[in-house]
mmCIF file with all atom_site columns, C-alpha atoms and ligand atoms in Angstrom:
data_model
loop_
_atom_site.group_PDB
_atom_site.id
_atom_site.type_symbol
_atom_site.label_atom_id
_atom_site.label_alt_id
_atom_site.label_comp_id
_atom_site.label_asym_id
_atom_site.label_entity_id
_atom_site.label_seq_id
_atom_site.pdbx_PDB_ins_code
_atom_site.Cartn_x
_atom_site.Cartn_y
_atom_site.Cartn_z
_atom_site.occupancy
_atom_site.B_iso_or_equiv
_atom_site.pdbx_formal_charge
_atom_site.auth_seq_id
_atom_site.auth_comp_id
_atom_site.auth_asym_id
_atom_site.auth_atom_id
_atom_site.pdbx_PDB_model_num
ATOM   1   C CA . GLU A 1 1   ? -5.318  -83.059 23.411 1.00 51.00 ? 1   GLU A CA 1
ATOM   2   C CA . SER A 1 2   ? -7.774  -80.405 24.393 1.00 64.00 ? 2   SER A CA 1
ATOM   3   C CA . ALA A 1 3   ? -9.177  -79.438 21.001 1.00 88.00 ? 3   ALA A CA 1
ATOM   4   C CA . PHE A 1 4   ? -12.864 -78.680 21.209 1.00 97.00 ? 4   PHE A CA 1
ATOM   5   C CA . ILE A 1 5   ? -15.139 -77.792 18.315 1.00 97.00 ? 5   ILE A CA 1
ATOM   6   C CA . HIS A 1 6   ? -16.149 -74.278 19.271 1.00 98.00 ? 6   HIS A CA 1
ATOM   7   C CA . ARG A 1 7   ? -17.469 -70.923 18.210 1.00 98.00 ? 7   ARG A CA 1
ATOM   8   C CA . PHE A 1 8   ? -15.692 -67.760 19.059 1.00 98.00 ? 8   PHE A CA 1
ATOM   9   C CA . GLU A 1 9   ? -17.078 -64.196 18.693 1.00 98.00 ? 9   GLU A CA 1
ATOM   10  C CA . PRO A 1 10  ? -14.620 -61.402 19.394 1.00 98.00 ? 10  PRO A CA 1
ATOM   11  C CA . ALA A 1 11  ? -15.572 -58.611 21.771 1.00 97.00 ? 11  ALA A CA 1
ATOM   12  C CA . ALA A 1 12  ? -17.289 -55.510 20.470 1.00 95.00 ? 12  ALA A CA 1
ATOM   13  C CA . ASN A 1 13  ? -17.073 -54.050 24.021 1.00 85.00 ? 13  ASN A CA 1
ATOM   14  C CA . ALA A 1 14  ? -13.600 -54.603 25.462 1.00 82.00 ? 14  ALA A CA 1
ATOM   15  C CA . GLY A 1 15  ? -14.793 -53.569 28.903 1.00 87.00 ? 15  GLY A CA 1
ATOM   16  C CA . SER A 1 16  ? -16.804 -56.708 29.665 1.00 93.00 ? 16  SER A CA 1
ATOM   17  C CA . PRO A 1 17  ? -15.284 -60.037 30.600 1.00 96.00 ? 17  PRO A CA 1
ATOM   18  C CA . PRO A 1 18  ? -15.451 -62.793 27.947 1.00 98.00 ? 18  PRO A CA 1
ATOM   19  C CA . LEU A 1 19  ? -18.155 -65.432 28.445 1.00 98.00 ? 19  LEU A CA 1
ATOM   20  C CA . LEU A 1 20  ? -17.460 -69.157 28.309 1.00 98.00 ? 20  LEU A CA 1
ATOM   21  C CA . LEU A 1 21  ? -20.756 -70.647 27.157 1.00 99.00 ? 21  LEU A CA 1
ATOM   22  C CA . LEU A 1 22  ? -21.451 -74.280 28.151 1.00 98.00 ? 22  LEU A CA 1
ATOM   23  C CA . HIS A 1 23  ? -24.513 -75.928 26.721 1.00 98.00 ? 23  HIS A CA 1
ATOM   24  C CA . GLY A 1 24  ? -26.798 -78.567 28.188 1.00 98.00 ? 24  GLY A CA 1
ATOM   25  C CA . THR A 1 25  ? -27.106 -82.260 27.137 1.00 97.00 ? 25  THR A CA 1
ATOM   26  C CA . GLY A 1 26  ? -27.890 -82.557 23.433 1.00 98.00 ? 26  GLY A CA 1
ATOM   27  C CA . GLY A 1 27  ? -26.901 -78.971 22.715 1.00 98.00 ? 27  GLY A CA 1
ATOM   28  C CA . ASP A 1 28  ? -23.915 -77.678 20.824 1.00 98.00 ? 28  ASP A CA 1
ATOM   29  C CA . GLU A 1 29  ? -21.618 -74.716 20.430 1.00 98.00 ? 29  GLU A CA 1
ATOM   30  C CA . ASN A 1 30  ? -24.364 -72.606 18.805 1.00 98.00 ? 30  ASN A CA 1
ATOM   31  C CA . ASP A 1 31  ? -26.990 -73.006 21.478 1.00 97.00 ? 31  ASP A CA 1
ATOM   32  C CA . LEU A 1 32  ? -26.023 -70.345 24.004 1.00 98.00 ? 32  LEU A CA 1
ATOM   33  C CA . LEU A 1 33  ? -24.652 -67.616 21.688 1.00 98.00 ? 33  LEU A CA 1
ATOM   34  C CA . GLY A 1 34  ? -27.971 -65.788 21.790 1.00 98.00 ? 34  GLY A CA 1
ATOM   35  C CA . LEU A 1 35  ? -28.196 -66.062 25.587 1.00 98.00 ? 35  LEU A CA 1
ATOM   36  C CA . GLY A 1 36  ? -24.628 -64.787 25.869 1.00 98.00 ? 36  GLY A CA 1
ATOM   37  C CA . ARG A 1 37  ? -25.410 -61.753 23.679 1.00 97.00 ? 37  ARG A CA 1
ATOM   38  C CA . MET A 1 38  ? -28.483 -61.001 25.831 1.00 97.00 ? 38  MET A CA 1
ATOM   39  C CA . ILE A 1 39  ? -26.603 -61.350 29.108 1.00 97.00 ? 39  ILE A CA 1
ATOM   40  C CA . SER A 1 40  ? -23.565 -59.285 28.085 1.00 97.00 ? 40  SER A CA 1
ATOM   41  C CA . PRO A 1 41  ? -23.941 -57.391 24.774 1.00 96.00 ? 41  PRO A CA 1
ATOM   42  C CA . GLY A 1 42  ? -20.559 -56.976 23.101 1.00 96.00 ? 42  GLY A CA 1
ATOM   43  C CA . ALA A 1 43  ? -18.629 -59.416 25.284 1.00 97.00 ? 43  ALA A CA 1
ATOM   44  C CA . ALA A 1 44  ? -16.345 -61.930 23.615 1.00 98.00 ? 44  ALA A CA 1
ATOM   45  C CA . LEU A 1 45  ? -18.033 -65.345 23.416 1.00 98.00 ? 45  LEU A CA 1
ATOM   46  C CA . LEU A 1 46  ? -16.186 -68.659 23.599 1.00 98.00 ? 46  LEU A CA 1
ATOM   47  C CA . SER A 1 47  ? -18.494 -71.580 23.124 1.00 98.00 ? 47  SER A CA 1
ATOM   48  C CA . PRO A 1 48  ? -17.179 -75.176 22.976 1.00 98.00 ? 48  PRO A CA 1
ATOM   49  C CA . ARG A 1 49  ? -19.144 -78.277 22.135 1.00 98.00 ? 49  ARG A CA 1
ATOM   50  C CA . GLY A 1 50  ? -19.013 -81.018 24.789 1.00 98.00 ? 50  GLY A CA 1
ATOM   51  C CA . ARG A 1 51  ? -16.880 -83.996 23.682 1.00 97.00 ? 51  ARG A CA 1
ATOM   52  C CA . VAL A 1 52  ? -18.806 -86.782 25.326 1.00 97.00 ? 52  VAL A CA 1
ATOM   53  C CA . LEU A 1 53  ? -21.615 -88.318 23.321 1.00 97.00 ? 53  LEU A CA 1
ATOM   54  C CA . GLU A 1 54  ? -24.654 -89.892 25.021 1.00 96.00 ? 54  GLU A CA 1
ATOM   55  C CA . HIS A 1 55  ? -26.729 -91.585 22.343 1.00 95.00 ? 55  HIS A CA 1
ATOM   56  C CA . GLY A 1 56  ? -25.396 -88.996 19.916 1.00 96.00 ? 56  GLY A CA 1
ATOM   57  C CA . MET A 1 57  ? -26.055 -86.062 22.280 1.00 97.00 ? 57  MET A CA 1
ATOM   58  C CA . PRO A 1 58  ? -23.071 -83.926 23.150 1.00 98.00 ? 58  PRO A CA 1
ATOM   59  C CA . ARG A 1 59  ? -22.281 -83.429 26.891 1.00 98.00 ? 59  ARG A CA 1
ATOM   60  C CA . PHE A 1 60  ? -19.334 -82.279 28.928 1.00 98.00 ? 60  PHE A CA 1
ATOM   61  C CA . PHE A 1 61  ? -18.859 -85.496 30.979 1.00 98.00 ? 61  PHE A CA 1
ATOM   62  C CA . ARG A 1 62  ? -20.217 -89.041 31.283 1.00 98.00 ? 62  ARG A CA 1
ATOM   63  C CA . ARG A 1 63  ? -23.066 -89.965 33.556 1.00 97.00 ? 63  ARG A CA 1
ATOM   64  C CA . LEU A 1 64  ? -24.295 -93.328 34.721 1.00 95.00 ? 64  LEU A CA 1
ATOM   65  C CA . ALA A 1 65  ? -27.922 -92.181 35.006 1.00 91.00 ? 65  ALA A CA 1
ATOM   66  C CA . GLU A 1 66  ? -29.708 -88.836 35.174 1.00 87.00 ? 66  GLU A CA 1
ATOM   67  C CA . GLY A 1 67  ? -28.125 -86.974 38.095 1.00 87.00 ? 67  GLY A CA 1
ATOM   68  C CA . VAL A 1 68  ? -25.627 -89.854 38.760 1.00 93.00 ? 68  VAL A CA 1
ATOM   69  C CA . PHE A 1 69  ? -22.208 -88.834 37.471 1.00 97.00 ? 69  PHE A CA 1
ATOM   70  C CA . ASP A 1 70  ? -19.046 -90.745 36.523 1.00 98.00 ? 70  ASP A CA 1
ATOM   71  C CA . GLU A 1 71  ? -16.924 -88.569 38.804 1.00 98.00 ? 71  GLU A CA 1
ATOM   72  C CA . ASP A 1 72  ? -13.603 -89.747 37.453 1.00 98.00 ? 72  ASP A CA 1
ATOM   73  C CA . ASP A 1 73  ? -14.768 -88.511 34.075 1.00 98.00 ? 73  ASP A CA 1
ATOM   74  C CA . VAL A 1 74  ? -16.055 -85.262 35.612 1.00 98.00 ? 74  VAL A CA 1
ATOM   75  C CA . ARG A 1 75  ? -12.562 -84.574 36.968 1.00 98.00 ? 75  ARG A CA 1
ATOM   76  C CA . HIS A 1 76  ? -10.796 -85.492 33.760 1.00 97.00 ? 76  HIS A CA 1
ATOM   77  C CA . ARG A 1 77  ? -13.173 -83.555 31.526 1.00 98.00 ? 77  ARG A CA 1
ATOM   78  C CA . ALA A 1 78  ? -13.192 -80.457 33.758 1.00 98.00 ? 78  ALA A CA 1
ATOM   79  C CA . LEU A 1 79  ? -9.413  -80.235 33.575 1.00 97.00 ? 79  LEU A CA 1
ATOM   80  C CA . GLU A 1 80  ? -9.484  -80.861 29.842 1.00 97.00 ? 80  GLU A CA 1
ATOM   81  C CA . LEU A 1 81  ? -11.947 -77.989 29.460 1.00 98.00 ? 81  LEU A CA 1
ATOM   82  C CA . GLY A 1 82  ? -9.660  -75.853 31.652 1.00 98.00 ? 82  GLY A CA 1
ATOM   83  C CA . ASP A 1 83  ? -6.785  -76.569 29.256 1.00 97.00 ? 83  ASP A CA 1
ATOM   84  C CA . PHE A 1 84  ? -8.968  -75.583 26.275 1.00 98.00 ? 84  PHE A CA 1
ATOM   85  C CA . VAL A 1 85  ? -9.798  -72.251 27.982 1.00 98.00 ? 85  VAL A CA 1
ATOM   86  C CA . THR A 1 86  ? -6.141  -71.570 28.735 1.00 97.00 ? 86  THR A CA 1
ATOM   87  C CA . GLU A 1 87  ? -5.212  -72.246 25.101 1.00 97.00 ? 87  GLU A CA 1
ATOM   88  C CA . ALA A 1 88  ? -8.112  -70.221 23.743 1.00 97.00 ? 88  ALA A CA 1
ATOM   89  C CA . ARG A 1 89  ? -7.127  -67.274 25.960 1.00 97.00 ? 89  ARG A CA 1
ATOM   90  C CA . GLN A 1 90  ? -3.727  -67.276 24.351 1.00 97.00 ? 90  GLN A CA 1
ATOM   91  C CA . ARG A 1 91  ? -4.997  -67.763 20.850 1.00 97.00 ? 91  ARG A CA 1
ATOM   92  C CA . TYR A 1 92  ? -7.659  -65.017 21.061 1.00 97.00 ? 92  TYR A CA 1
ATOM   93  C CA . SER A 1 93  ? -5.903  -62.751 23.632 1.00 97.00 ? 93  SER A CA 1
ATOM   94  C CA . LEU A 1 94  ? -8.669  -63.052 26.172 1.00 97.00 ? 94  LEU A CA 1
ATOM   95  C CA . ALA A 1 95  ? -8.979  -62.245 29.851 1.00 97.00 ? 95  ALA A CA 1
ATOM   96  C CA . ALA A 1 96  ? -10.232 -65.001 32.130 1.00 97.00 ? 96  ALA A CA 1
ATOM   97  C CA . PRO A 1 97  ? -13.856 -65.679 31.226 1.00 98.00 ? 97  PRO A CA 1
ATOM   98  C CA . VAL A 1 98  ? -17.000 -65.819 33.227 1.00 98.00 ? 98  VAL A CA 1
ATOM   99  C CA . ALA A 1 99  ? -18.608 -69.245 32.610 1.00 98.00 ? 99  ALA A CA 1
ATOM   100 C CA . VAL A 1 100 ? -22.301 -69.270 31.650 1.00 98.00 ? 100 VAL A CA 1
ATOM   101 C CA . GLY A 1 101 ? -23.468 -72.880 31.904 1.00 98.00 ? 101 GLY A CA 1
ATOM   102 C CA . PHE A 1 102 ? -26.853 -74.445 31.535 1.00 98.00 ? 102 PHE A CA 1
ATOM   103 C CA . SER A 1 103 ? -27.661 -77.848 33.070 1.00 98.00 ? 103 SER A CA 1
ATOM   104 C CA . ASN A 1 104 ? -24.821 -80.257 32.158 1.00 98.00 ? 104 ASN A CA 1
ATOM   105 C CA . GLY A 1 105 ? -22.773 -77.178 31.139 1.00 98.00 ? 105 GLY A CA 1
ATOM   106 C CA . ALA A 1 106 ? -23.426 -75.618 34.524 1.00 98.00 ? 106 ALA A CA 1
ATOM   107 C CA . ASN A 1 107 ? -22.310 -78.822 36.206 1.00 98.00 ? 107 ASN A CA 1
ATOM   108 C CA . ILE A 1 108 ? -18.951 -78.891 34.417 1.00 98.00 ? 108 ILE A CA 1
ATOM   109 C CA . ALA A 1 109 ? -18.482 -75.175 35.231 1.00 98.00 ? 109 ALA A CA 1
ATOM   110 C CA . ALA A 1 110 ? -19.148 -75.976 38.884 1.00 98.00 ? 110 ALA A CA 1
ATOM   111 C CA . ALA A 1 111 ? -16.595 -78.788 38.684 1.00 98.00 ? 111 ALA A CA 1
ATOM   112 C CA . LEU A 1 112 ? -14.047 -76.457 37.134 1.00 98.00 ? 112 LEU A CA 1
ATOM   113 C CA . LEU A 1 113 ? -14.613 -73.940 39.982 1.00 97.00 ? 113 LEU A CA 1
ATOM   114 C CA . LEU A 1 114 ? -13.975 -76.703 42.503 1.00 97.00 ? 114 LEU A CA 1
ATOM   115 C CA . LEU A 1 115 ? -10.975 -78.248 40.760 1.00 97.00 ? 115 LEU A CA 1
ATOM   116 C CA . LYS A 1 116 ? -9.174  -75.399 38.997 1.00 96.00 ? 116 LYS A CA 1
ATOM   117 C CA . PRO A 1 117 ? -10.787 -72.053 39.811 1.00 97.00 ? 117 PRO A CA 1
ATOM   118 C CA . GLU A 1 118 ? -8.024  -69.947 38.331 1.00 96.00 ? 118 GLU A CA 1
ATOM   119 C CA . VAL A 1 119 ? -9.378  -70.752 34.858 1.00 97.00 ? 119 VAL A CA 1
ATOM   120 C CA . LEU A 1 120 ? -12.523 -68.674 35.472 1.00 98.00 ? 120 LEU A CA 1
ATOM   121 C CA . ALA A 1 121 ? -13.217 -65.123 36.584 1.00 97.00 ? 121 ALA A CA 1
ATOM   122 C CA . GLY A 1 122 ? -16.622 -66.261 37.874 1.00 98.00 ? 122 GLY A CA 1
ATOM   123 C CA . ALA A 1 123 ? -19.651 -68.199 36.817 1.00 98.00 ? 123 ALA A CA 1
ATOM   124 C CA . ILE A 1 124 ? -23.315 -68.094 36.142 1.00 98.00 ? 124 ILE A CA 1
ATOM   125 C CA . LEU A 1 125 ? -24.683 -71.547 36.869 1.00 98.00 ? 125 LEU A CA 1
ATOM   126 C CA . LEU A 1 126 ? -28.182 -72.182 35.520 1.00 98.00 ? 126 LEU A CA 1
ATOM   127 C CA . ARG A 1 127 ? -29.893 -75.291 36.977 1.00 98.00 ? 127 ARG A CA 1
ATOM   128 C CA . ALA A 1 128 ? -26.603 -76.707 38.320 1.00 98.00 ? 128 ALA A CA 1
ATOM   129 C CA . MET A 1 129 ? -26.175 -79.585 40.756 1.00 98.00 ? 129 MET A CA 1
ATOM   130 C CA . VAL A 1 130 ? -23.278 -80.865 42.903 1.00 98.00 ? 130 VAL A CA 1
ATOM   131 C CA . PRO A 1 131 ? -20.795 -82.298 40.346 1.00 98.00 ? 131 PRO A CA 1
ATOM   132 C CA . LEU A 1 132 ? -18.424 -84.043 42.765 1.00 97.00 ? 132 LEU A CA 1
ATOM   133 C CA . SER A 1 133 ? -19.356 -85.740 46.047 1.00 94.00 ? 133 SER A CA 1
ATOM   134 C CA . ASP A 1 134 ? -15.936 -85.125 47.552 1.00 92.00 ? 134 ASP A CA 1
ATOM   135 C CA . PRO A 1 135 ? -14.201 -82.202 45.936 1.00 92.00 ? 135 PRO A CA 1
ATOM   136 C CA . PRO A 1 136 ? -10.618 -81.397 46.956 1.00 90.00 ? 136 PRO A CA 1
ATOM   137 C CA . LYS A 1 137 ? -10.409 -78.988 49.870 1.00 87.00 ? 137 LYS A CA 1
ATOM   138 C CA . ASN A 1 138 ? -6.898  -77.623 49.744 1.00 89.00 ? 138 ASN A CA 1
ATOM   139 C CA . ASP A 1 139 ? -5.509  -74.182 50.390 1.00 91.00 ? 139 ASP A CA 1
ATOM   140 C CA . PRO A 1 140 ? -4.363  -73.392 46.806 1.00 91.00 ? 140 PRO A CA 1
ATOM   141 C CA . ILE A 1 141 ? -7.833  -74.111 45.449 1.00 91.00 ? 141 ILE A CA 1
ATOM   142 C CA . LYS A 1 142 ? -9.424  -72.072 48.225 1.00 90.00 ? 142 LYS A CA 1
ATOM   143 C CA . ALA A 1 143 ? -7.042  -69.213 47.517 1.00 90.00 ? 143 ALA A CA 1
ATOM   144 C CA . ALA A 1 144 ? -7.760  -69.308 43.778 1.00 92.00 ? 144 ALA A CA 1
ATOM   145 C CA . LEU A 1 145 ? -11.515 -69.472 44.248 1.00 94.00 ? 145 LEU A CA 1
ATOM   146 C CA . GLY A 1 146 ? -11.475 -66.866 47.022 1.00 92.00 ? 146 GLY A CA 1
ATOM   147 C CA . GLY A 1 147 ? -14.030 -64.102 46.400 1.00 91.00 ? 147 GLY A CA 1
ATOM   148 C CA . LYS A 1 148 ? -14.857 -65.193 42.872 1.00 96.00 ? 148 LYS A CA 1
ATOM   149 C CA . PRO A 1 149 ? -18.433 -64.257 42.026 1.00 98.00 ? 149 PRO A CA 1
ATOM   150 C CA . VAL A 1 150 ? -20.881 -67.096 41.306 1.00 98.00 ? 150 VAL A CA 1
ATOM   151 C CA . LEU A 1 151 ? -24.572 -66.674 40.473 1.00 98.00 ? 151 LEU A CA 1
ATOM   152 C CA . LEU A 1 152 ? -26.545 -69.889 40.938 1.00 98.00 ? 152 LEU A CA 1
ATOM   153 C CA . LEU A 1 153 ? -30.085 -69.815 39.554 1.00 98.00 ? 153 LEU A CA 1
ATOM   154 C CA . SER A 1 154 ? -32.262 -72.801 40.419 1.00 98.00 ? 154 SER A CA 1
ATOM   155 C CA . GLY A 1 155 ? -35.785 -73.772 39.460 1.00 98.00 ? 155 GLY A CA 1
ATOM   156 C CA . GLN A 1 156 ? -38.166 -74.274 42.316 1.00 98.00 ? 156 GLN A CA 1
ATOM   157 C CA . ALA A 1 157 ? -39.976 -77.062 40.382 1.00 97.00 ? 157 ALA A CA 1
ATOM   158 C CA . ASP A 1 158 ? -36.872 -78.567 38.658 1.00 97.00 ? 158 ASP A CA 1
ATOM   159 C CA . PRO A 1 159 ? -37.520 -82.322 38.243 1.00 96.00 ? 159 PRO A CA 1
ATOM   160 C CA . ILE A 1 160 ? -33.806 -82.988 37.684 1.00 96.00 ? 160 ILE A CA 1
ATOM   161 C CA . VAL A 1 161 ? -32.227 -80.866 40.432 1.00 97.00 ? 161 VAL A CA 1
ATOM   162 C CA . PRO A 1 162 ? -33.797 -81.280 43.917 1.00 96.00 ? 162 PRO A CA 1
ATOM   163 C CA . ALA A 1 163 ? -33.789 -78.061 46.015 1.00 96.00 ? 163 ALA A CA 1
ATOM   164 C CA . SER A 1 164 ? -31.618 -79.771 48.612 1.00 97.00 ? 164 SER A CA 1
ATOM   165 C CA . ASN A 1 165 ? -28.983 -80.449 45.911 1.00 98.00 ? 165 ASN A CA 1
ATOM   166 C CA . SER A 1 166 ? -28.700 -76.866 44.671 1.00 98.00 ? 166 SER A CA 1
ATOM   167 C CA . ALA A 1 167 ? -28.582 -75.642 48.253 1.00 98.00 ? 167 ALA A CA 1
ATOM   168 C CA . ARG A 1 168 ? -25.731 -78.066 48.912 1.00 98.00 ? 168 ARG A CA 1
ATOM   169 C CA . LEU A 1 169 ? -23.867 -76.770 45.833 1.00 98.00 ? 169 LEU A CA 1
ATOM   170 C CA . ALA A 1 170 ? -24.268 -73.143 47.020 1.00 98.00 ? 170 ALA A CA 1
ATOM   171 C CA . ALA A 1 171 ? -22.875 -74.165 50.382 1.00 97.00 ? 171 ALA A CA 1
ATOM   172 C CA . LEU A 1 172 ? -20.009 -76.114 48.900 1.00 96.00 ? 172 LEU A CA 1
ATOM   173 C CA . LEU A 1 173 ? -18.903 -73.235 46.733 1.00 96.00 ? 173 LEU A CA 1
ATOM   174 C CA . SER A 1 174 ? -19.266 -70.686 49.541 1.00 96.00 ? 174 SER A CA 1
ATOM   175 C CA . GLN A 1 175 ? -17.258 -72.890 51.939 1.00 94.00 ? 175 GLN A CA 1
ATOM   176 C CA . ALA A 1 176 ? -14.545 -73.204 49.229 1.00 93.00 ? 176 ALA A CA 1
ATOM   177 C CA . GLY A 1 177 ? -14.371 -69.364 49.197 1.00 93.00 ? 177 GLY A CA 1
ATOM   178 C CA . ALA A 1 178 ? -16.574 -68.242 46.300 1.00 97.00 ? 178 ALA A CA 1
ATOM   179 C CA . SER A 1 179 ? -18.876 -65.267 46.656 1.00 97.00 ? 179 SER A CA 1
ATOM   180 C CA . VAL A 1 180 ? -22.150 -67.024 45.891 1.00 98.00 ? 180 VAL A CA 1
ATOM   181 C CA . THR A 1 181 ? -25.543 -65.530 45.096 1.00 98.00 ? 181 THR A CA 1
ATOM   182 C CA . HIS A 1 182 ? -28.203 -68.235 44.998 1.00 98.00 ? 182 HIS A CA 1
ATOM   183 C CA . LYS A 1 183 ? -31.700 -67.526 43.782 1.00 98.00 ? 183 LYS A CA 1
ATOM   184 C CA . VAL A 1 184 ? -34.528 -70.042 43.432 1.00 98.00 ? 184 VAL A CA 1
ATOM   185 C CA . LEU A 1 185 ? -36.917 -69.065 40.614 1.00 98.00 ? 185 LEU A CA 1
ATOM   186 C CA . PRO A 1 186 ? -40.499 -70.057 39.993 1.00 97.00 ? 186 PRO A CA 1
ATOM   187 C CA . ALA A 1 187 ? -39.363 -72.266 37.090 1.00 97.00 ? 187 ALA A CA 1
ATOM   188 C CA . GLY A 1 188 ? -38.530 -75.877 36.209 1.00 98.00 ? 188 GLY A CA 1
ATOM   189 C CA . HIS A 1 189 ? -35.332 -77.146 34.544 1.00 98.00 ? 189 HIS A CA 1
ATOM   190 C CA . GLN A 1 190 ? -35.862 -74.928 31.511 1.00 97.00 ? 190 GLN A CA 1
ATOM   191 C CA . LEU A 1 191 ? -34.665 -71.330 31.492 1.00 97.00 ? 191 LEU A CA 1
ATOM   192 C CA . SER A 1 192 ? -37.096 -68.461 31.977 1.00 97.00 ? 192 SER A CA 1
ATOM   193 C CA . GLN A 1 193 ? -37.019 -64.753 31.186 1.00 97.00 ? 193 GLN A CA 1
ATOM   194 C CA . ALA A 1 194 ? -36.102 -64.178 34.849 1.00 98.00 ? 194 ALA A CA 1
ATOM   195 C CA . ASP A 1 195 ? -32.844 -66.114 34.348 1.00 98.00 ? 195 ASP A CA 1
ATOM   196 C CA . VAL A 1 196 ? -31.817 -63.783 31.547 1.00 98.00 ? 196 VAL A CA 1
ATOM   197 C CA . THR A 1 197 ? -32.717 -60.604 33.482 1.00 98.00 ? 197 THR A CA 1
ATOM   198 C CA . LEU A 1 198 ? -31.013 -61.719 36.699 1.00 98.00 ? 198 LEU A CA 1
ATOM   199 C CA . ALA A 1 199 ? -27.922 -62.890 34.834 1.00 98.00 ? 199 ALA A CA 1
ATOM   200 C CA . ARG A 1 200 ? -27.667 -59.606 32.882 1.00 98.00 ? 200 ARG A CA 1
ATOM   201 C CA . ASP A 1 201 ? -28.083 -57.476 36.038 1.00 97.00 ? 201 ASP A CA 1
ATOM   202 C CA . TRP A 1 202 ? -25.607 -59.576 37.954 1.00 98.00 ? 202 TRP A CA 1
ATOM   203 C CA . ILE A 1 203 ? -22.883 -59.552 35.349 1.00 96.00 ? 203 ILE A CA 1
ATOM   204 C CA . GLY A 1 204 ? -23.256 -55.785 35.044 1.00 91.00 ? 204 GLY A CA 1
ATOM   205 C CA . ASN A 1 205 ? -21.952 -55.558 38.564 1.00 88.00 ? 205 ASN A CA 1
ATOM   206 C CA . VAL A 1 206 ? -18.939 -57.907 38.048 1.00 86.00 ? 206 VAL A CA 1
ATOM   207 C CA . ASP A 1 207 ? -15.786 -56.112 36.933 1.00 66.00 ? 207 ASP A CA 1
HETATM 208 C C1 . MLT B 2 .   ? -26.231 -83.800 34.004 1.00 94.47 ? 301 MLT B C1 1
HETATM 209 O O1 . MLT B 2 .   ? -26.153 -84.915 33.519 1.00 94.47 ? 301 MLT B O1 1
HETATM 210 O O2 . MLT B 2 .   ? -25.264 -83.032 34.020 1.00 94.47 ? 301 MLT B O2 1
HETATM 211 C C2 . MLT B 2 .   ? -27.502 -83.450 34.616 1.00 94.47 ? 301 MLT B C2 1
HETATM 212 O O3 . MLT B 2 .   ? -28.305 -84.571 34.782 1.00 94.47 ? 301 MLT B O3 1
HETATM 213 C C3 . MLT B 2 .   ? -28.185 -82.367 33.834 1.00 94.47 ? 301 MLT B C3 1
HETATM 214 C C4 . MLT B 2 .   ? -28.500 -82.828 32.434 1.00 94.47 ? 301 MLT B C4 1
HETATM 215 O O4 . MLT B 2 .   ? -27.675 -82.754 31.609 1.00 94.47 ? 301 MLT B O4 1
HETATM 216 O O5 . MLT B 2 .   ? -29.669 -83.274 32.255 1.00 94.47 ? 301 MLT B O5 1
#
């Protein structure tokens, strides 16, 4: 059962890829609609609410502590999200979306890229970290991820994501075949205006 509470906004500009908006811990399906509109005006927006609750706060997978993930749950939830996207694409007649994830939402998007890349056309990962310590490294996954564009934006002073961790994620995705652009911004875990500007410019060059 891959039903997610979600918001959907149809495209006003059929030329741009749909965006799959994935909120951070404690957010919901409304949080990133404004960000999505700023990054790609007129794109279709598909925005699910994470189905895991941590003290009442929605997330996309379970964690044992901050930055320590229940990796079995990461795998299970990433595939469940992939099924939701596949069903939503049929229901709303959508092309494969570009994920735009923040924090926990960026981490599930990274997991989806590593486990089932064919679901996504690419991804903007805002303050992401390595979601799986030992992701599968097989040829079909490499082939499906091959050349997919990924923009990873990290905060230089992020107290949750150490610089070494985001660098490792960039390397992991590159080695798995993605075409990764990694930028480290003068920011913490929260988003800054630079995130919006860089994401908008980057997606303008994705077809
Ligand atoms: C996570 O749990 O995915 C990361 O710690 C980021 C967060 O949600 O705070």
